[in-house]
mmCIF file of C-alpha atoms in Angstrom:
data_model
loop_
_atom_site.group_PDB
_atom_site.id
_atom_site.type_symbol
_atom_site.label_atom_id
_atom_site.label_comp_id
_atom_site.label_asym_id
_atom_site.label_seq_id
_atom_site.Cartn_x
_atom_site.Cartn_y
_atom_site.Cartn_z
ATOM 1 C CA UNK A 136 4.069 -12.931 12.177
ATOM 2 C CA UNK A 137 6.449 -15.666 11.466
ATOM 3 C CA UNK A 138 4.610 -18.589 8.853
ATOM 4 C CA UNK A 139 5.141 -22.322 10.127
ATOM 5 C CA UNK A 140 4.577 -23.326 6.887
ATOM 6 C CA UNK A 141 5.911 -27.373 5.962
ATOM 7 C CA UNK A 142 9.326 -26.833 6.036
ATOM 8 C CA UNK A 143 10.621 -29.878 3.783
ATOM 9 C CA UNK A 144 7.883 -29.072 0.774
ATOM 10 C CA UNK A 145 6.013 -26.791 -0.750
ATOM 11 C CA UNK A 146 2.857 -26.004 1.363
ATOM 12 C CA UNK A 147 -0.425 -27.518 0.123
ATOM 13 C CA UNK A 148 -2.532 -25.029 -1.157
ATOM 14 C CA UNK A 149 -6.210 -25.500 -1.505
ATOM 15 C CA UNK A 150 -7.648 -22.932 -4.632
ATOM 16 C CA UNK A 151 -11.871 -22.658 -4.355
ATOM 17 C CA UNK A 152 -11.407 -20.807 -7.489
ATOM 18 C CA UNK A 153 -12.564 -21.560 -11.136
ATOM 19 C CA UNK A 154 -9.539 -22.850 -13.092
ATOM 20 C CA UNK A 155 -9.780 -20.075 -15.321
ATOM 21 C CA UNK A 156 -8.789 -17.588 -12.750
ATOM 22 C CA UNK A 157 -5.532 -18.868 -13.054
ATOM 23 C CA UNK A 158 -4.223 -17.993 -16.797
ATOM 24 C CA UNK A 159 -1.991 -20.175 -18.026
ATOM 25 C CA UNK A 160 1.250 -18.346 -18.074
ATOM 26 C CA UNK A 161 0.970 -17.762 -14.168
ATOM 27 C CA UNK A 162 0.644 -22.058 -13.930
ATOM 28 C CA UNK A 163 4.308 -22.452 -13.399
ATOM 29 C CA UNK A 164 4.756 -19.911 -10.773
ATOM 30 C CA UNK A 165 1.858 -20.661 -8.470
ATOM 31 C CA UNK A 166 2.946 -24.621 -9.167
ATOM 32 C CA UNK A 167 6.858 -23.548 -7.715
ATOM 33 C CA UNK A 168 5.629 -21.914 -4.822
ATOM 34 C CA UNK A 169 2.690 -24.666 -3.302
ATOM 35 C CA UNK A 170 1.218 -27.925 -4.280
ATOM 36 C CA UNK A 171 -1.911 -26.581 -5.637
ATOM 37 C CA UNK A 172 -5.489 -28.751 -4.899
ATOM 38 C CA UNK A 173 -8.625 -27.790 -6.494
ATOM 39 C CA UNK A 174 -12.101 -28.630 -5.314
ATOM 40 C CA UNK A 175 -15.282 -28.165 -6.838
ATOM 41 C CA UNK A 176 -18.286 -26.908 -4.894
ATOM 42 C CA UNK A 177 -17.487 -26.087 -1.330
ATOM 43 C CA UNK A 178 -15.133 -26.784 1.287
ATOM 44 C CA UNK A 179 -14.801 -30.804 1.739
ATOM 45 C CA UNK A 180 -15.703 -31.993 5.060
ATOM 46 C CA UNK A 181 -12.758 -32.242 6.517
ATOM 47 C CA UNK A 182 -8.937 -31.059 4.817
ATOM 48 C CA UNK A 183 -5.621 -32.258 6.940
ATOM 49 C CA UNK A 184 -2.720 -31.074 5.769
ATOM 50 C CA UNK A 185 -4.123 -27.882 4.028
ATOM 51 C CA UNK A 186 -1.791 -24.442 5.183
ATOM 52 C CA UNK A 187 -3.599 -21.894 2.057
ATOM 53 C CA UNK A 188 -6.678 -20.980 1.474
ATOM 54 C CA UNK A 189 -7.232 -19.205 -1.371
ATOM 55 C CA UNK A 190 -11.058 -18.242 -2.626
ATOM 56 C CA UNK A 191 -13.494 -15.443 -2.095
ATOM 57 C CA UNK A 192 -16.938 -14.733 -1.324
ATOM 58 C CA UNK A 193 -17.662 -17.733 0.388
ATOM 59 C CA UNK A 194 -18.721 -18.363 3.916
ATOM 60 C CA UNK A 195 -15.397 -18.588 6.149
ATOM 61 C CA UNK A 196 -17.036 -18.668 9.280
ATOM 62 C CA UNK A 197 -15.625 -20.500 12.051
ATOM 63 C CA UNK A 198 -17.681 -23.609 12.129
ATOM 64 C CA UNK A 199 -16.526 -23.871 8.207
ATOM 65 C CA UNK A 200 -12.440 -22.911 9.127
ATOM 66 C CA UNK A 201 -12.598 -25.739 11.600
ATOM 67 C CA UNK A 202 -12.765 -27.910 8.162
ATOM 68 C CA UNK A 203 -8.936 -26.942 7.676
ATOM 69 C CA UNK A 204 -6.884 -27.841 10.790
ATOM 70 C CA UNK A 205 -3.924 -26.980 9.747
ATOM 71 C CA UNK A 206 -5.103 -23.596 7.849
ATOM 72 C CA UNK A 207 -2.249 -20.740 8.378
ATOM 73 C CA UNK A 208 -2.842 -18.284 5.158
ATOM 74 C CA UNK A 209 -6.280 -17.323 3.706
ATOM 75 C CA UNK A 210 -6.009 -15.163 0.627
ATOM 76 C CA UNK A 211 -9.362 -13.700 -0.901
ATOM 77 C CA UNK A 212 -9.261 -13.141 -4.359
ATOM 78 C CA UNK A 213 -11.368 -9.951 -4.223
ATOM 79 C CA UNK A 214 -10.972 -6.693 -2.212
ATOM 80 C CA UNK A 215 -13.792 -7.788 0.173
ATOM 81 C CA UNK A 216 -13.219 -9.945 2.834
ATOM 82 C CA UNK A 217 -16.352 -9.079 5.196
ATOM 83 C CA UNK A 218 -17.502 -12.984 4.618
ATOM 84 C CA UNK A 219 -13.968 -14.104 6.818
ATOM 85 C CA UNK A 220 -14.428 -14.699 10.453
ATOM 86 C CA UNK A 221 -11.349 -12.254 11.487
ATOM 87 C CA UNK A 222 -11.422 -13.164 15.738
ATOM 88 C CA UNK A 223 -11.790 -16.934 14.848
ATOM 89 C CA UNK A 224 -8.600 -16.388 12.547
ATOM 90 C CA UNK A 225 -6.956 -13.792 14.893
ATOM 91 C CA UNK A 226 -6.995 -16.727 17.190
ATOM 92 C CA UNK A 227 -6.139 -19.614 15.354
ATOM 93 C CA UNK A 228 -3.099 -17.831 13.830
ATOM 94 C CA UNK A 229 -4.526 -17.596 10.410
ATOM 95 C CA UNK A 230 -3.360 -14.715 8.648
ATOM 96 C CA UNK A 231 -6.003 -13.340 6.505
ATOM 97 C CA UNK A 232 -4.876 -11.231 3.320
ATOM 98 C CA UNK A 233 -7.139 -9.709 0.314
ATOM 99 C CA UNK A 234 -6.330 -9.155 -3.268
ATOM 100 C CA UNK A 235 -6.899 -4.875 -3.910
ATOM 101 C CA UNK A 236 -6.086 -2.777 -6.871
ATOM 102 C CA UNK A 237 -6.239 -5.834 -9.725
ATOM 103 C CA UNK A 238 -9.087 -4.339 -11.496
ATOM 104 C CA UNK A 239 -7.910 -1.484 -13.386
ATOM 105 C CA UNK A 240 -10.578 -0.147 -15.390
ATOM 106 C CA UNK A 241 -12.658 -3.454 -15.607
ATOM 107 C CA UNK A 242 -15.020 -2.556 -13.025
ATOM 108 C CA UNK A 243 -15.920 0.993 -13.612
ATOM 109 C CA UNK A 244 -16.243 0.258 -17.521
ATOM 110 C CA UNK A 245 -18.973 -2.642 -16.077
ATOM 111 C CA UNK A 246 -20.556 -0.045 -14.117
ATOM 112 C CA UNK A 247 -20.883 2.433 -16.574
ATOM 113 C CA UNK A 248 -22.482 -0.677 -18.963
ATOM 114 C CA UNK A 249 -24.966 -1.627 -16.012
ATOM 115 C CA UNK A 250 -26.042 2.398 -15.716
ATOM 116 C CA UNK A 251 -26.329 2.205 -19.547
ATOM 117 C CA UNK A 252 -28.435 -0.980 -20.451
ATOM 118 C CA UNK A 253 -30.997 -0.058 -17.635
ATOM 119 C CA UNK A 254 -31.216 3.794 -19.026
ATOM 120 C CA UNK A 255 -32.087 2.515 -22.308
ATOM 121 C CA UNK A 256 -33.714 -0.656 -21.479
ATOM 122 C CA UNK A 257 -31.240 -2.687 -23.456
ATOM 123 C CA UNK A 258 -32.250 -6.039 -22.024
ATOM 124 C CA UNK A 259 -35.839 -5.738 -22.224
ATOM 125 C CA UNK A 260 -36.084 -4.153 -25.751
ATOM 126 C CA UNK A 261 -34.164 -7.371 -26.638
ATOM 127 C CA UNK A 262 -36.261 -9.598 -25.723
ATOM 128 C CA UNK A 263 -39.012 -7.724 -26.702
ATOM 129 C CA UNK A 264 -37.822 -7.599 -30.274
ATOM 130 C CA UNK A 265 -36.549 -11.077 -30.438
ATOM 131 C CA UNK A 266 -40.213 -12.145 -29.461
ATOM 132 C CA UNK A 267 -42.122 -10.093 -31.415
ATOM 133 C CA UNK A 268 -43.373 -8.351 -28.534
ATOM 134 C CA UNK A 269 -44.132 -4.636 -28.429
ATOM 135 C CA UNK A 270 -41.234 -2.552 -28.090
ATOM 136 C CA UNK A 271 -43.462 1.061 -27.312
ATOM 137 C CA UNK A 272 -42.842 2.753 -24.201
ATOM 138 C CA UNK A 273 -39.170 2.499 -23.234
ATOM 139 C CA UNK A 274 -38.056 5.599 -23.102
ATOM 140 C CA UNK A 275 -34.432 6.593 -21.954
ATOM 141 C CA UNK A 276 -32.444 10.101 -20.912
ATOM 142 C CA UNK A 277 -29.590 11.543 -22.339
ATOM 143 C CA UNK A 278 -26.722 11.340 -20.389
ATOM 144 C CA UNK A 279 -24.779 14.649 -21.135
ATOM 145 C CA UNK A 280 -25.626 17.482 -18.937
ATOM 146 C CA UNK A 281 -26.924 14.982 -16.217
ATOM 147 C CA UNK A 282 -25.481 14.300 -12.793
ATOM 148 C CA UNK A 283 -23.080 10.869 -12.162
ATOM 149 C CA UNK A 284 -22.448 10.729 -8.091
ATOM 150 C CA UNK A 285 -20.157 8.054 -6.388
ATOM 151 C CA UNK A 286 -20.226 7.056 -3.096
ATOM 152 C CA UNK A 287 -16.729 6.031 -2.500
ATOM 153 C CA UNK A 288 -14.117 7.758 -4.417
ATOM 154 C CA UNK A 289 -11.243 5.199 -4.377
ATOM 155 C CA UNK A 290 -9.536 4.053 -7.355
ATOM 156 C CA UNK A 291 -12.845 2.641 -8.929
ATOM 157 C CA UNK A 292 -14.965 5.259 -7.972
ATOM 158 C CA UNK A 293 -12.231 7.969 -9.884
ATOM 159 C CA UNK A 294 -12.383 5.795 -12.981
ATOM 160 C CA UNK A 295 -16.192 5.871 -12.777
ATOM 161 C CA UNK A 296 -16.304 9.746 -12.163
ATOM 162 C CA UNK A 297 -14.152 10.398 -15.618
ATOM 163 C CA UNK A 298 -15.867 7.703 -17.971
ATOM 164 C CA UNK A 299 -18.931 10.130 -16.845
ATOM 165 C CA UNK A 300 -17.063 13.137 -17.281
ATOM 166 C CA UNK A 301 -16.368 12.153 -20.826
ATOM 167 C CA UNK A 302 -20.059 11.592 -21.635
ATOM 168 C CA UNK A 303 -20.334 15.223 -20.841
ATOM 169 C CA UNK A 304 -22.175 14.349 -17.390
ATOM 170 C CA UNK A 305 -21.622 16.412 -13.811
ATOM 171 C CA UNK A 306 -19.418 14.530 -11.543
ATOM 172 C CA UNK A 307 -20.043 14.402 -8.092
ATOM 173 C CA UNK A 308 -18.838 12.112 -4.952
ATOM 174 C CA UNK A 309 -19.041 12.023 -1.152
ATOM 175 C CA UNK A 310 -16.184 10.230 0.550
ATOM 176 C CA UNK A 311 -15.341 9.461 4.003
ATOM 177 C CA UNK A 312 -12.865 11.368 4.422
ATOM 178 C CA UNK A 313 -11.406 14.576 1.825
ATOM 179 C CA UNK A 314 -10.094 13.704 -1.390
ATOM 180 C CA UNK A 315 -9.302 15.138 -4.403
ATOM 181 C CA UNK A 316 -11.035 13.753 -8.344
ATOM 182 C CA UNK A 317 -10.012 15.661 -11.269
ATOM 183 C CA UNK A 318 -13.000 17.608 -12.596
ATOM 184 C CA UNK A 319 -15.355 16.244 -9.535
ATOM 185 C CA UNK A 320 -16.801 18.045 -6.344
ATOM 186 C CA UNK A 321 -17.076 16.177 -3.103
ATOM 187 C CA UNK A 322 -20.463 17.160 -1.179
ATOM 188 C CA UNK A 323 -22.267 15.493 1.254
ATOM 189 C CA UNK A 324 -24.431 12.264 0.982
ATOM 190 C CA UNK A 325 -27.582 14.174 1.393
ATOM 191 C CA UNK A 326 -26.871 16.721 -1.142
ATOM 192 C CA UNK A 327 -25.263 14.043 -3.553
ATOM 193 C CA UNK A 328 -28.765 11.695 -3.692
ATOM 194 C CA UNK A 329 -30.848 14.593 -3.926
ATOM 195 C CA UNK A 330 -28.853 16.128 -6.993
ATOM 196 C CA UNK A 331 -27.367 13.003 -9.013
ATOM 197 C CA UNK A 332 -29.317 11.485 -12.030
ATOM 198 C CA UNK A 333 -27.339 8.033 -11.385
ATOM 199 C CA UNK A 334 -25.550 6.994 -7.941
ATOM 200 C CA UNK A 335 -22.575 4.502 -8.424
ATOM 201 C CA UNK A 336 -22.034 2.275 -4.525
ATOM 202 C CA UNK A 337 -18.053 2.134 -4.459
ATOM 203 C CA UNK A 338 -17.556 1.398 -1.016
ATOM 204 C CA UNK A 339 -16.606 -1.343 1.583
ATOM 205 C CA UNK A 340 -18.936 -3.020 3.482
ATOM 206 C CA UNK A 341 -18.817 -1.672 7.439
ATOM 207 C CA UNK A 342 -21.558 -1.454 9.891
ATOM 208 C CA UNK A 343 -21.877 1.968 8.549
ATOM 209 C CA UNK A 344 -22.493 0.938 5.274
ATOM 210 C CA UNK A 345 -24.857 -1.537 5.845
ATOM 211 C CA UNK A 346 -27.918 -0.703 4.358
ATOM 212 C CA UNK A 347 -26.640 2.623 3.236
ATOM 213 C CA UNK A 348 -29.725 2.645 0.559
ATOM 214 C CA UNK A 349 -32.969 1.925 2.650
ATOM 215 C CA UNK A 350 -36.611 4.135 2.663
ATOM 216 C CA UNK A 351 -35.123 6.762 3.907
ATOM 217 C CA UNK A 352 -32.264 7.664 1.320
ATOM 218 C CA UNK A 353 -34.222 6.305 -1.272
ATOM 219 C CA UNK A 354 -36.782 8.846 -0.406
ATOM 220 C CA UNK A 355 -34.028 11.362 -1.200
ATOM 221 C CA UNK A 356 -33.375 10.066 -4.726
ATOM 222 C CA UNK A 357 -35.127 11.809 -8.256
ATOM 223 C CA UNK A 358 -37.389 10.030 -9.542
ATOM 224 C CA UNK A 359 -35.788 9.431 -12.561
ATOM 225 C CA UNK A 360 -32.323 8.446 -10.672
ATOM 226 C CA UNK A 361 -30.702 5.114 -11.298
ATOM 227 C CA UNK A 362 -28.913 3.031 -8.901
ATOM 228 C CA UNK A 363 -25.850 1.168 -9.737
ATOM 229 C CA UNK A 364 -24.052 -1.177 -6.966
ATOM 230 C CA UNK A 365 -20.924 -2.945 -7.839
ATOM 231 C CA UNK A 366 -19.848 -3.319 -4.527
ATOM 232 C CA UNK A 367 -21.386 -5.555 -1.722
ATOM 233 C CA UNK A 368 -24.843 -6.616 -1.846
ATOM 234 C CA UNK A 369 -26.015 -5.455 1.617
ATOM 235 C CA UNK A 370 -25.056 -1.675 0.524
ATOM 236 C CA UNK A 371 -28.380 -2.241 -0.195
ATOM 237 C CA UNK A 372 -31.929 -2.845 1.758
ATOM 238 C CA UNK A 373 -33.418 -5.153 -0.860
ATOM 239 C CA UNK A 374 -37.290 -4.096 0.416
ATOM 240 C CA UNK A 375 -36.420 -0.841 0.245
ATOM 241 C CA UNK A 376 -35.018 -1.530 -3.309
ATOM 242 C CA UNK A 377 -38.605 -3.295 -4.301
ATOM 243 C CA UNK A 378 -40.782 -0.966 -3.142
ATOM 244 C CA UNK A 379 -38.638 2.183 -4.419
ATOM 245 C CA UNK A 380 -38.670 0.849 -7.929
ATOM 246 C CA UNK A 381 -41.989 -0.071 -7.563
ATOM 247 C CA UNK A 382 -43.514 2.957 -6.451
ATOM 248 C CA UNK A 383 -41.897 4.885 -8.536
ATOM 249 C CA UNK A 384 -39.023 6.614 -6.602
ATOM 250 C CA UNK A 385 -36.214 6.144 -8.551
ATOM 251 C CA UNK A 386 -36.156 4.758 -12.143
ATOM 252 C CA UNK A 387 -34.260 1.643 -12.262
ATOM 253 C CA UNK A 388 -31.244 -0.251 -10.911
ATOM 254 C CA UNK A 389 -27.855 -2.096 -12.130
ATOM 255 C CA UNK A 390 -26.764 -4.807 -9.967
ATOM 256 C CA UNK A 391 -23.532 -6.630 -10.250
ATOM 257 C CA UNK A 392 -24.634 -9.598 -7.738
ATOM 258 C CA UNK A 393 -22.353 -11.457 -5.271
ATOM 259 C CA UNK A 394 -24.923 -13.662 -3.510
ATOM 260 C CA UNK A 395 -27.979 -14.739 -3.909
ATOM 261 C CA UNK A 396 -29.801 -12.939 -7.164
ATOM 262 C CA UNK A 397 -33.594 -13.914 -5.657
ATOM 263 C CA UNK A 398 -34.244 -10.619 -4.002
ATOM 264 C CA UNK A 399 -34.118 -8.942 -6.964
ATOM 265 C CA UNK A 400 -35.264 -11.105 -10.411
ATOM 266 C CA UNK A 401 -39.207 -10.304 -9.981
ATOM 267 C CA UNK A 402 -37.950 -6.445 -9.549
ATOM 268 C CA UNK A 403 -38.741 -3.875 -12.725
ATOM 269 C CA UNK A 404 -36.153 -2.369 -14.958
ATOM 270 C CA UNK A 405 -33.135 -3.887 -13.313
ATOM 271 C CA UNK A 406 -30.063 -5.080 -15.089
ATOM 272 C CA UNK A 407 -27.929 -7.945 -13.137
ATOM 273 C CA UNK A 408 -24.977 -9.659 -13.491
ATOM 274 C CA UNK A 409 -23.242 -12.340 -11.426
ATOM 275 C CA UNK A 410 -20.191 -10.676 -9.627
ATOM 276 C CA UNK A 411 -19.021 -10.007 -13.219
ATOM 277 C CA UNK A 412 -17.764 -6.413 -13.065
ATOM 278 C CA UNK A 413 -13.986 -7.304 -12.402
ATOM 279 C CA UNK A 414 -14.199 -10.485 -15.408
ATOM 280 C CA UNK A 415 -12.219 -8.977 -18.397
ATOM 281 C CA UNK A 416 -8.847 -10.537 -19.518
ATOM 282 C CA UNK A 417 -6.929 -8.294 -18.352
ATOM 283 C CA UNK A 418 -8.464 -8.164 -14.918
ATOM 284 C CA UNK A 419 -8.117 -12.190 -14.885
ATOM 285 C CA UNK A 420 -4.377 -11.684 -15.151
ATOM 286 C CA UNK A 421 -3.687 -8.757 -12.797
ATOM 287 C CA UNK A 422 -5.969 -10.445 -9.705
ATOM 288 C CA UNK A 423 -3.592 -13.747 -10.247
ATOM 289 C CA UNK A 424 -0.572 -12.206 -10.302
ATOM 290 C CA UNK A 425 -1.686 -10.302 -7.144
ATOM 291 C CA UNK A 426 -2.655 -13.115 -5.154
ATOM 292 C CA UNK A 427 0.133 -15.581 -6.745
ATOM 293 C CA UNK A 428 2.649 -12.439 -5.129
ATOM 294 C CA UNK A 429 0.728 -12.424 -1.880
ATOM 295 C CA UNK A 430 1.405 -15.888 -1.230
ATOM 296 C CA UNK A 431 5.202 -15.782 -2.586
ATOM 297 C CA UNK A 432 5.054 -12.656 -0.255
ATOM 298 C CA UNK A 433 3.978 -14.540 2.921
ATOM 299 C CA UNK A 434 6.445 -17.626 1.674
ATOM 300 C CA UNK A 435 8.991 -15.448 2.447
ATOM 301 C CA UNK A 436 7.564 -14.069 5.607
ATOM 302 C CA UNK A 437 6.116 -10.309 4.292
ATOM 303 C CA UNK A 438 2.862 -11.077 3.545
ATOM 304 C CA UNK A 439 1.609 -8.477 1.507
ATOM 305 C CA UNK A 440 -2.070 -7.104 1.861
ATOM 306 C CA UNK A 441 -2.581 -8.501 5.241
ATOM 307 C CA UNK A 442 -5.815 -7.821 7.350
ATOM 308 C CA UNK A 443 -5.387 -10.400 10.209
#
């Protein structure tokens, strides 16, 4: 695809980010390649003259990319770009490109920290102590000798499967298609929720995965299991979530939350955190000079990571 970018000056580039997703050494070479505007809150009602798009986990459907006239380049700042209307940018000539592989070990440290602070009840024996409340009943498990199992074993998923390893833990995964994780065996997804003591959700959202957790894989799950999602919300049924934590079916849940937290703040021994999983310096720095690259890349007519 050949960019008609502006051809006397840099492109203007409109960044829906936080300003502190752009570190300060990386300034200078964004600044050289476009002529950055930043908005807070959403997309204005109307932006002429804007060719990039960069931002993530926002809603990019149609009605909202008919805001940007001139759009030619989104770039998400995340691996996910499910929220991006692909036809309406397929026909518009928008090229649509995501930001993989910037998050090292950021994410599957977080996930191992959500697993962790709901198995011991971190949060709530905080308060509890802090208030003067009673801190009885809390009761955790021992993590050596038990059974981690990922859905998804991509590059996060393998980093998640040997912090467990090295806590003496089982590793399992299912995958969707063969693989290979040092010190892990790939089974099924029935025999993986029936036999892990925590399952990690490491996968894209697809209509496959949609819902992957409901009643009836729940139903599947130990009682004492833990759920940990740092992947897309809708992974998970939310009712099914409530009433499986409620009932009793599995244990407890660690939630690293992209949208909307309200399904899940009344819920009982759940940790959350606010899309947080990928937020360490180091992870600032690699996802900026990803997406900073991607839109050199498609500057000089490669764009790199490209979807649409």
């Amino acid at each position: 695809m050949t960019f008609a970018f502006s051809a006397t000056r840099a492109p203007s580039a409109l960044l829906l980010i936080d300003p502190e997703e752009v570190p300060e050494d990386l300034r200078p070479r964004l600044e050289s390649l476009v002529r950055a505007v930043r908005h807070t809150g959403g997309l204005p009602d109307r932006a002429d003259g804007v060719e990039i798009l960069v931002t993530a986990n926002r809603d990019l459907s149609g009605p909202v990319l008919e805001k940007l006239p001139d759009l030619r380049l989104i770039v998400t700042t995340g691996t996910a770009y499910d929220y991006v209307d692909l036809a309406h940018c397929e026909a518009n000539g928008i090229a649509v490109c995501n930001t993989p592989g910037y998050t090292g070990s950021s994410v599957a440290e977080h996930a191992i920290a959500l697993y962790l602070a709901a198995n011991r009840h971190i949060v709530a024996l905080d308060r509890e102590l802090r208030t003067g409340a009673d801190t009885g009943g809390h009761l955790a498990l021992e993590l050596e000798g038990r059974t981690a199992g990922v859905i998804g074993a991509g590059d996060i998923g393998a980093r998640i499967l040997a912090i467990a390893r090295g806590f003496g833990m089982r590793a399992r995964f299912t995958n969707r298609s063969p693989r290979t994780v040092r010190g892990a065996e790939q089974v099924g997804l029935e025999e993986l929720l029936r036999t892990s003591d925590v399952v990690f959700l490491c996968l894209p959202l697809t209509q496959e995965s949609h819902h992957l957790l409901n009643r009836d894989t729940f139903a599947l799950m130990k009682p004492h299991a833990f759920v940990v999602n740092i992947s897309s919300d809708e992974l998970i049924d939310p009712d099914a979530l409530a009433e499986a934590l409620r009932n009793g079916t599995v244990a407890g849940a660690g939630l690293d939350v992209i949208g909307s937290a309200a399904p899940y703040t009344g819920l009982p021994n759940t940790v959350l955190t606010p899309a947080r999983g990928w937020y360490t310096a180091e992870g600032v720095h690699r996802r900026a000079a990803t997406w900073i690259d991607t839109i050199a890349s498609a500057l000089a007519g490669r764009p790199a990571h490209r979807i649409v």
